[in-house]
Coordinates of C-alpha atoms and ligand atoms in Angstrom, one line a residue:
M279 CA 8.4 11.0 -31.7
Q280 CA 4.9 10.4 -34.1
F281 CA 4.8 9.7 -37.5
F282 CA 2.3 11.0 -39.9
I283 CA 1.6 9.9 -43.7
D284 CA 2.3 12.8 -46.4
T285 CA -0.3 11.8 -48.6
A286 CA -3.8 12.5 -49.9
N287 CA -3.9 8.5 -51.0
L288 CA -6.4 6.8 -49.2
N289 CA -4.7 3.2 -49.8
D290 CA -1.2 4.4 -48.6
I291 CA -2.9 5.9 -45.2
Q292 CA -4.9 3.0 -44.7
E293 CA -1.6 0.4 -45.1
A294 CA 0.3 2.9 -42.7
Y295 CA -2.5 2.4 -40.2
D296 CA -2.8 -1.3 -40.3
L297 CA 1.3 -1.3 -39.2
G298 CA 0.0 0.4 -36.4
V299 CA 2.4 3.5 -35.9
L300 CA 0.3 6.0 -38.1
D301 CA -0.2 9.3 -35.5
G302 CA -1.9 11.5 -38.4
V303 CA -2.1 12.6 -42.1
T304 CA -0.8 15.9 -43.7
T305 CA -2.1 17.0 -46.9
N306 CA -1.6 19.8 -49.4
P307 CA -3.0 21.1 -52.8
S308 CA -0.6 19.3 -54.6
L309 CA -1.2 16.1 -53.2
M310 CA -4.9 16.3 -53.4
A311 CA -4.4 17.5 -57.1
K312 CA -2.3 14.4 -57.6
E313 CA -5.2 12.3 -56.5
G314 CA -7.4 13.8 -58.9
I315 CA -9.4 15.3 -56.3
T316 CA -11.3 18.7 -57.7
G317 CA -14.2 20.5 -56.4
D318 CA -15.0 22.0 -53.1
D319 CA -17.4 18.8 -52.0
N320 CA -15.0 16.3 -53.6
I321 CA -12.2 18.1 -51.8
R322 CA -14.4 17.7 -48.4
A323 CA -15.7 14.4 -48.8
H324 CA -11.7 13.2 -49.4
Y325 CA -11.0 14.7 -46.1
K326 CA -13.8 13.0 -44.4
A327 CA -12.7 9.6 -45.9
I328 CA -9.0 10.2 -44.6
C329 CA -10.4 11.0 -41.3
D330 CA -12.1 7.9 -41.4
I331 CA -9.1 6.0 -41.7
V332 CA -6.9 7.7 -38.9
D333 CA -7.8 8.3 -35.1
D334 CA -6.6 12.6 -35.0
N335 CA -4.4 14.9 -36.8
V336 CA -5.2 15.4 -40.5
S337 CA -3.8 18.4 -41.8
A338 CA -6.2 20.2 -44.4
E339 CA -4.6 23.2 -46.5
V340 CA -6.5 26.1 -46.8
I341 CA -6.3 27.9 -50.2
A342 CA -7.4 31.5 -49.8
T343 CA -4.4 34.0 -48.7
D344 CA -6.3 37.0 -47.2
F345 CA -7.1 37.1 -43.9
D346 CA -11.2 36.4 -44.2
G347 CA -11.0 34.0 -46.7
I348 CA -8.4 32.2 -44.4
M349 CA -10.7 31.9 -41.5
K350 CA -14.0 31.3 -43.5
E351 CA -12.0 28.1 -45.0
G352 CA -10.5 27.2 -42.1
R353 CA -13.9 27.1 -40.2
Q354 CA -15.8 24.9 -42.8
L355 CA -12.4 22.5 -42.7
A356 CA -12.3 22.1 -38.9
K357 CA -16.2 21.6 -39.2
L358 CA -15.8 18.5 -41.0
D359 CA -14.3 16.6 -38.4
D360 CA -12.9 17.1 -34.7
K361 CA -9.8 15.4 -36.1
I362 CA -9.1 18.1 -38.4
V363 CA -5.7 20.5 -38.3
V364 CA -6.2 23.9 -40.7
K365 CA -3.2 23.9 -42.4
V366 CA -2.4 27.5 -43.2
P367 CA 0.9 29.3 -44.7
M368 CA 3.2 31.3 -43.1
I369 CA 2.2 34.7 -44.5
K370 CA 1.0 37.7 -42.8
E371 CA -2.4 37.1 -43.3
G372 CA -1.9 33.4 -42.1
V373 CA -0.2 34.1 -38.8
K374 CA -3.0 36.5 -37.9
A375 CA -5.0 34.0 -39.1
I376 CA -3.4 31.7 -37.1
K377 CA -3.8 33.7 -33.9
A378 CA -7.5 34.2 -34.5
F379 CA -7.7 30.2 -35.2
Y380 CA -5.8 29.8 -31.7
E381 CA -8.6 32.1 -29.8
E382 CA -11.5 29.9 -31.3
G383 CA -9.8 26.8 -30.0
I384 CA -9.3 25.8 -33.7
R385 CA -5.8 23.9 -33.9
T386 CA -3.2 24.8 -36.7
N387 CA -0.4 23.5 -38.4
C388 CA 1.6 26.2 -39.7
T389 CA 3.2 25.0 -43.3
L390 CA 5.8 25.9 -45.4
I391 CA 8.3 27.0 -43.0
F392 CA 12.1 27.6 -44.1
S393 CA 13.3 29.9 -41.4
A394 CA 14.1 30.3 -37.6
G395 CA 12.3 33.8 -37.8
Q396 CA 9.0 32.2 -39.2
A397 CA 8.9 29.0 -36.9
I398 CA 9.3 31.9 -33.9
L399 CA 6.3 34.0 -35.2
A400 CA 4.6 31.2 -36.0
A401 CA 4.8 29.8 -32.3
K402 CA 3.9 33.3 -30.7
A403 CA 0.8 33.2 -32.7
G404 CA -0.3 30.1 -31.2
A405 CA 0.0 27.3 -34.0
S406 CA -0.4 23.5 -32.7
Y407 CA 2.1 22.7 -35.1
V408 CA 4.8 24.4 -37.5
S409 CA 6.3 22.7 -40.9
P410 CA 9.6 23.3 -41.6
F411 CA 10.2 21.7 -45.2
I412 CA 13.8 19.9 -44.7
G413 CA 14.0 18.1 -48.0
R414 CA 13.2 21.4 -49.9
L415 CA 16.2 23.1 -48.3
D416 CA 18.2 20.2 -48.7
D417 CA 17.4 20.7 -52.8
V418 CA 18.8 24.3 -52.7
S419 CA 22.0 23.5 -50.4
T420 CA 20.7 24.3 -47.6
D421 CA 20.8 21.9 -44.2
G422 CA 17.1 21.2 -43.8
L423 CA 18.2 19.3 -40.6
S424 CA 20.3 22.3 -38.7
L425 CA 16.9 24.4 -39.0
I426 CA 15.3 21.3 -36.9
E427 CA 18.0 21.9 -34.5
Q428 CA 17.8 25.3 -34.3
I429 CA 13.8 25.6 -33.5
V430 CA 14.2 22.3 -31.1
Q431 CA 16.4 25.1 -29.2
I432 CA 14.4 27.6 -29.4
Y433 CA 11.3 26.5 -28.6
D434 CA 13.0 24.8 -25.5
N435 CA 14.6 28.1 -24.4
Y436 CA 11.2 29.8 -24.2
G437 CA 8.4 26.7 -23.5
F438 CA 7.0 27.1 -26.8
E439 CA 4.2 24.4 -27.0
T440 CA 4.1 24.4 -30.5
E441 CA 5.0 20.7 -31.8
I442 CA 7.9 20.5 -34.8
L443 CA 6.4 18.3 -37.4
A444 CA 9.5 17.8 -40.0
A445 CA 8.3 18.0 -43.2
S446 CA 9.4 17.4 -46.7
V447 CA 11.0 14.3 -45.1
R448 CA 12.4 12.5 -48.5
H449 CA 14.3 9.7 -47.1
T450 CA 14.7 7.0 -43.9
M451 CA 17.9 8.9 -42.8
H452 CA 15.8 12.2 -42.7
L453 CA 14.0 10.5 -40.4
I454 CA 16.0 9.0 -38.2
Q455 CA 18.1 12.2 -37.9
C456 CA 14.9 14.2 -36.7
A457 CA 14.1 11.9 -34.0
E458 CA 17.7 12.6 -32.8
I459 CA 17.6 15.8 -32.5
G460 CA 14.1 15.8 -30.9
A461 CA 11.3 16.8 -33.8
D462 CA 7.9 16.3 -32.1
V463 CA 6.6 14.6 -35.6
A464 CA 7.7 13.9 -39.1
T465 CA 5.8 13.4 -41.8
C466 CA 6.7 11.5 -45.1
P467 CA 5.7 9.3 -47.6
L468 CA 4.7 5.7 -46.7
N469 CA 7.8 4.2 -48.5
V470 CA 10.2 6.3 -46.1
I471 CA 8.0 4.8 -43.0
T472 CA 8.1 1.3 -44.6
G473 CA 12.3 1.7 -45.3
L474 CA 12.6 1.7 -41.8
L475 CA 11.6 -2.0 -41.7
K476 CA 14.4 -3.0 -44.2
H477 CA 17.9 -4.7 -43.1
P478 CA 19.8 -7.1 -45.1
L479 CA 20.5 -9.0 -42.2
T480 CA 17.1 -9.3 -40.8
D481 CA 16.0 -10.9 -43.8
Q482 CA 19.4 -13.3 -44.1
G483 CA 18.8 -14.0 -40.3
L484 CA 15.0 -15.2 -40.8
A485 CA 15.7 -17.4 -43.7
K486 CA 18.7 -19.0 -41.9
F487 CA 16.3 -19.5 -39.2
L488 CA 13.1 -20.8 -41.1
A489 CA 15.9 -23.2 -43.2
D490 CA 17.3 -24.4 -40.0
H491 CA 13.9 -25.3 -38.9
K492 CA 12.5 -26.7 -41.8
K493 CA 15.7 -29.3 -41.8
L494 CA 14.6 -31.0 -38.5
N495 CA 10.9 -30.6 -39.2
G496 CA 9.9 -30.5 -42.7
Ligands
E4P1645 C1 4.0 19.3 -45.8 O1 3.0 19.3 -44.8 C2 3.8 18.9 -47.0 O2 2.9 18.4 -47.6 C3 5.3 18.1 -47.5 O3 5.7 17.4 -46.7 C4 6.0 18.8 -48.6 O4 6.9 17.5 -49.1 P1 7.7 17.7 -50.3 O5 8.9 18.7 -50.4 O6 8.4 16.7 -50.4 O7 6.4 18.1 -51.7

């Protein structure tokens, strides 16, 4: 399973990268705004700074919602760095653009996936990744993890090569359950990745080992 970090914060990206387990980054316009990144030039420079930290897979989202606009913006983003994956919303014009990007050899991440039908369309269009938002489904009393299960089954049935990128992952159990189900990737904030480290028995065990060592060795 691959781990992506879901943030535009350079310190968090660096910290996850330094841990040695980071495979990529996802951003969205809200995450960019949270970091105070505004204006086309600053936004592009920020994506470039993210690409300079990680080895691959930096999802950069288009703002346009019409086919020509999505294509123009996506091509500009893809030109910034080979690590860029163009993030395109699941709308009619987005599906057309995903197909066109596929034919141009530009990788895409189809975002805002909330149903199996949307995931089938994105895969048929040639998306490199689909991003089902499990936390936002849970927020409206719908089981987000069931959607991941459904998509895994459908993609297996037909050998779709699109990778399932579980998004809107809010806590460590989401991440672990995505791994059990077989999602290819999970994207989540830094605290969810580092949350996997924690167990009180590990802390207690280490404290005892160190205390016992100290008794004899000073
Ligand atoms: C996915 O790529 C999105 O950026 C993200 O996972 C959305 O998460 P949220 O629902 O916590 O905002």
